[in-house]
Tab-separated table of C-alpha atoms in Angstrom:
chain	number	residue	atom	x	y	z
P	1	MET	CA	54.132	61.809	-16.472
P	2	THR	CA	52.672	59.501	-13.846
P	3	ARG	CA	49.940	57.164	-15.107
P	4	ILE	CA	47.715	55.692	-12.409
P	5	LEU	CA	44.830	53.249	-12.867
P	6	VAL	CA	42.047	53.454	-10.276
P	7	ALA	CA	40.099	50.179	-10.526
P	8	ASP	CA	36.956	50.194	-8.374
P	9	ASP	CA	33.303	49.491	-9.159
P	10	HIS	CA	31.970	52.489	-7.215
P	11	PRO	CA	31.960	55.516	-9.565
P	12	LEU	CA	31.734	58.074	-6.757
P	13	PHE	CA	34.782	56.598	-5.044
P	14	ARG	CA	36.755	56.498	-8.309
P	15	GLU	CA	35.886	60.096	-9.096
P	16	ALA	CA	36.616	61.299	-5.572
P	17	LEU	CA	39.952	59.516	-5.408
P	18	SER	CA	41.006	60.644	-8.884
P	19	GLY	CA	40.101	64.240	-8.079
P	20	ALA	CA	41.794	64.137	-4.694
P	21	LEU	CA	45.050	62.763	-6.084
P	22	THR	CA	45.345	65.264	-8.925
P	23	PRO	CA	46.815	68.097	-6.776
P	24	TYR	CA	49.556	65.739	-5.551
P	25	PHE	CA	50.609	64.558	-9.022
P	26	GLU	CA	50.696	67.514	-11.376
P	27	GLY	CA	50.026	66.449	-14.954
P	28	ALA	CA	49.233	62.876	-13.904
P	29	ASP	CA	47.060	60.760	-16.167
P	30	ILE	CA	44.534	58.939	-13.957
P	31	ALA	CA	42.591	56.212	-15.758
P	32	GLU	CA	39.535	54.492	-14.301
P	33	ALA	CA	38.057	50.991	-14.521
P	34	ASP	CA	34.937	49.512	-12.935
P	35	SER	CA	35.645	45.776	-13.345
P	36	LEU	CA	38.493	43.337	-13.856
P	37	ASP	CA	37.782	43.160	-17.587
P	38	SER	CA	37.843	46.928	-18.013
P	39	ALA	CA	41.013	47.177	-15.902
P	40	LEU	CA	42.762	44.619	-18.085
P	41	ALA	CA	41.572	46.525	-21.171
P	42	VAL	CA	43.126	49.750	-19.864
P	43	LEU	CA	46.366	47.944	-19.034
P	44	ALA	CA	46.502	46.465	-22.533
P	45	SER	CA	46.082	49.849	-24.218
P	46	ASP	CA	48.029	52.228	-21.973
P	47	ASP	CA	51.368	52.405	-20.152
P	48	ILE	CA	50.311	52.374	-16.504
P	49	ASP	CA	52.845	53.111	-13.746
P	50	LEU	CA	50.771	51.975	-10.778
P	51	ILE	CA	47.418	50.319	-10.110
P	52	LEU	CA	45.078	51.129	-7.212
P	53	LEU	CA	42.957	47.984	-7.117
P	54	ASP	CA	39.736	47.262	-5.245
P	55	LEU	CA	39.392	43.650	-4.062
P	56	ASN	CA	35.715	43.105	-4.764
P	57	MET	CA	34.874	44.746	-8.075
P	58	PRO	CA	33.115	42.520	-10.689
P	59	GLY	CA	35.418	39.736	-11.844
P	60	GLY	CA	37.939	40.509	-9.143
P	61	GLU	CA	36.341	38.847	-6.148
P	62	TYR	CA	38.237	36.453	-3.858
P	63	PHE	CA	41.610	37.970	-4.824
P	64	ASN	CA	41.033	36.982	-8.458
P	65	GLY	CA	41.598	40.545	-9.673
P	66	LEU	CA	44.945	40.848	-7.936
P	67	ILE	CA	46.066	37.424	-9.123
P	68	SER	CA	44.990	38.101	-12.720
P	69	VAL	CA	46.633	41.535	-12.872
P	70	LYS	CA	49.910	40.348	-11.349
P	71	GLU	CA	49.931	37.328	-13.646
P	72	ALA	CA	49.425	39.427	-16.779
P	73	TYR	CA	51.493	42.479	-15.739
P	74	PRO	CA	54.000	41.347	-13.085
P	75	MET	CA	56.193	44.449	-13.432
P	76	ILE	CA	53.445	46.996	-12.686
P	77	PRO	CA	53.206	47.756	-8.946
P	78	VAL	CA	49.778	47.192	-7.413
P	79	ALA	CA	48.379	48.744	-4.258
P	80	VAL	CA	45.164	47.156	-3.057
P	81	ILE	CA	42.758	49.789	-1.741
P	82	SER	CA	39.957	48.194	0.219
P	83	ALA	CA	37.471	48.522	3.060
P	84	ALA	CA	38.405	44.997	4.253
P	85	GLU	CA	41.254	45.659	6.681
P	86	SER	CA	41.682	42.402	8.629
P	87	VAL	CA	45.229	41.119	9.065
P	88	GLU	CA	44.219	37.924	7.238
P	89	VAL	CA	43.181	39.856	4.130
P	90	VAL	CA	46.285	42.057	4.230
P	91	ALA	CA	48.531	39.011	4.650
P	92	GLN	CA	46.928	37.372	1.628
P	93	VAL	CA	47.166	40.532	-0.481
P	94	MET	CA	50.868	40.914	0.234
P	95	SER	CA	51.560	37.216	-0.261
P	96	LEU	CA	49.987	37.432	-3.731
P	97	GLY	CA	52.432	40.118	-4.833
P	98	ALA	CA	50.838	43.462	-4.005
P	99	GLN	CA	53.279	46.226	-3.153
P	100	GLY	CA	50.910	47.879	-0.731
P	101	PHE	CA	47.606	47.774	1.110
P	102	ILE	CA	45.714	51.039	1.562
P	103	PRO	CA	42.498	51.113	3.642
P	104	LYS	CA	39.752	53.167	1.991
P	105	SER	CA	39.614	55.271	5.140
P	106	THR	CA	43.196	56.493	4.554
P	107	PRO	CA	43.532	60.297	4.143
P	108	THR	CA	44.335	61.400	0.588
P	109	LYS	CA	47.696	62.854	1.648
P	110	ASP	CA	48.741	59.447	2.993
P	111	ILE	CA	47.517	57.710	-0.174
P	112	ALA	CA	49.691	60.072	-2.198
P	113	GLU	CA	52.663	59.277	0.045
P	114	ALA	CA	51.959	55.563	-0.390
P	115	ILE	CA	51.959	55.946	-4.184
P	116	VAL	CA	55.284	57.775	-4.124
P	117	SER	CA	56.791	55.139	-1.838
P	118	ILE	CA	55.552	52.216	-3.945
P	119	ARG	CA	56.738	53.836	-7.180
P	120	SER	CA	60.151	54.150	-5.551
P	121	GLY	CA	60.258	50.375	-5.125
P	122	ASN	CA	59.096	50.106	-1.521
P	123	ASN	CA	56.172	48.280	0.036
P	124	TRP	CA	53.593	50.347	1.939
P	125	LEU	CA	51.263	49.328	4.750
P	126	PRO	CA	49.224	51.277	7.314
P	127	GLN	CA	51.090	52.161	10.484
P	128	GLY	CA	51.389	49.135	12.773
P	129	MET	CA	50.228	46.619	10.153
P	130	GLN	CA	53.684	45.132	9.552
P	131	GLU	CA	53.893	44.233	13.227
P	132	GLU	CA	50.473	42.579	12.996
P	133	LEU	CA	51.550	40.563	9.953
P	134	GLU	CA	54.571	39.270	11.837
P	135	LYS	CA	52.183	37.817	14.433
P	136	VAL	CA	50.198	35.802	11.865
P	137	ASP	CA	50.110	32.181	13.017
P	138	ASP	CA	51.891	29.391	11.176
P	139	ASP	CA	48.648	27.700	10.080
P	140	LEU	CA	47.521	30.832	8.249
P	141	LYS	CA	50.953	31.274	6.667
P	142	LEU	CA	50.770	27.709	5.372
P	143	LEU	CA	47.252	28.291	4.029
P	144	LEU	CA	48.394	31.443	2.239
P	145	GLN	CA	51.279	29.545	0.691
P	146	ARG	CA	48.921	26.871	-0.657
P	147	PHE	CA	46.352	29.433	-1.812
P	148	ARG	CA	49.011	31.122	-3.981
P	149	GLU	CA	49.214	27.973	-6.086
P	150	LEU	CA	45.601	28.312	-7.271
P	151	THR	CA	44.903	29.706	-10.726
P	152	PRO	CA	42.386	32.528	-11.320
P	153	LYS	CA	39.909	29.988	-12.726
P	154	GLN	CA	40.270	27.781	-9.671
P	155	ILE	CA	39.659	30.744	-7.376
P	156	GLN	CA	36.561	31.579	-9.409
P	157	VAL	CA	35.339	28.006	-8.888
P	158	LEU	CA	36.031	28.377	-5.154
P	159	SER	CA	33.911	31.522	-5.054
P	160	PHE	CA	30.990	29.645	-6.605
P	161	LEU	CA	31.461	26.771	-4.163
P	162	ARG	CA	31.316	29.224	-1.288
P	163	ALA	CA	28.098	30.654	-2.743
P	164	GLY	CA	26.578	27.150	-2.567
P	165	LEU	CA	26.416	26.358	-6.301
P	166	MET	CA	26.572	22.776	-7.548
P	167	ASN	CA	28.955	21.614	-10.279
P	168	LYS	CA	26.327	21.889	-13.015
P	169	GLN	CA	25.461	25.450	-11.984
P	170	ILE	CA	29.130	26.455	-11.836
P	171	ALA	CA	29.695	24.978	-15.291
P	172	HIS	CA	26.812	27.067	-16.620
P	173	GLU	CA	28.122	30.250	-14.998
P	174	MET	CA	31.634	29.702	-16.382
P	175	ASN	CA	30.449	28.388	-19.767
P	176	VAL	CA	32.455	25.176	-19.510
P	177	THR	CA	31.613	21.478	-19.129
P	178	GLU	CA	30.773	19.878	-15.821
P	179	ALA	CA	33.823	17.642	-16.290
P	180	THR	CA	36.024	20.744	-16.403
P	181	ILE	CA	34.564	21.946	-13.107
P	182	LYS	CA	35.189	18.541	-11.520
P	183	ALA	CA	38.795	18.731	-12.700
P	184	HIS	CA	39.159	22.219	-11.208
P	185	ILE	CA	37.723	21.060	-7.883
P	186	SER	CA	40.055	18.059	-7.782
P	187	ALA	CA	43.016	20.377	-8.416
P	188	ILE	CA	41.827	22.797	-5.722
P	189	LEU	CA	41.520	20.037	-3.118
P	190	ARG	CA	44.948	18.684	-4.038
P	191	LYS	CA	46.686	22.071	-3.898
P	192	LEU	CA	45.029	23.033	-0.612
P	193	GLU	CA	45.696	19.529	0.782
P	194	ILE	CA	42.092	18.969	1.826
P	195	ASN	CA	39.482	16.350	0.996
P	196	THR	CA	36.057	17.963	0.669
P	197	ARG	CA	34.229	20.957	-0.787
P	198	THR	CA	33.110	21.891	2.720
P	199	GLN	CA	36.719	22.149	3.871
P	200	ALA	CA	37.440	24.426	0.907
P	201	VAL	CA	34.608	26.758	1.904
P	202	LEU	CA	35.795	26.797	5.525
P	203	LEU	CA	39.283	27.790	4.369
P	204	MET	CA	37.811	30.690	2.387
P	205	ASP	CA	35.982	31.746	5.556
P	206	LYS	CA	39.261	31.565	7.497
P	207	LEU	CA	40.780	34.044	5.052
P	208	GLN	CA	37.801	36.338	5.801
P	209	VAL	CA	37.245	37.070	2.124
P	210	SER	CA	34.120	39.185	1.767
C-alpha cells in the first residue's frame, strides 16, 4: 500500500490534492500535515513512502522544511509542490536533495505520474525545466553550494534577518541567548563567504525565496 504525506498549510489544497490522487492510487493511505512540526510527527509515527512538501508552511520557510525532512529522513523521497516556480527556487530545491519539483498548477494526472516516477527512483521536473537548470549561471551554482552547508537553525536565523529583526529579537523568537544568535550569524557569514548581514539578506533575495 502506498503511503503519501501531503504537507501544506492550506487545508483546501490538502483536501483537494488528497481527494484527486485517490483514484490514481487505489488503497493508498494519504496522510496530511499543516506545518513542519506536524509533518515530522507523522513521519515519526508512520511508514511514509513519499512526501509532497510545500515550501512555505509554518516552520518550513526558506527551505527549512526540506532541509529538516531530508536531514531526519534521508531515504524518503520528497517532491516539493509549490506555487514558486522560478528556476532559482527549483535549482535550490533539487540541490537540497528533493527528488522532484511539482508546480501547484500541475494537472492531477501529471502529479500522479510524477509520484510513480519518483517512487521508481527517478527525479521529476516540469517539461523544459531541466534545460533551464542547465543554464543556471556559475555564481548561482556557487551560492547554492554554500547555502547547502547551512543548518536548519542557521536558515531560521537568516529568515529573521531578512525580516529585519535584531539579534535580541531573534534570540527571543528562537528562545535562545543573544550570544547564540551572534554565533549563528558568524557561522552563516563564514559559510556563505560574506562579511555583513546586509549581504546575507541580498543573497536570500537572489534565491527569490518568498
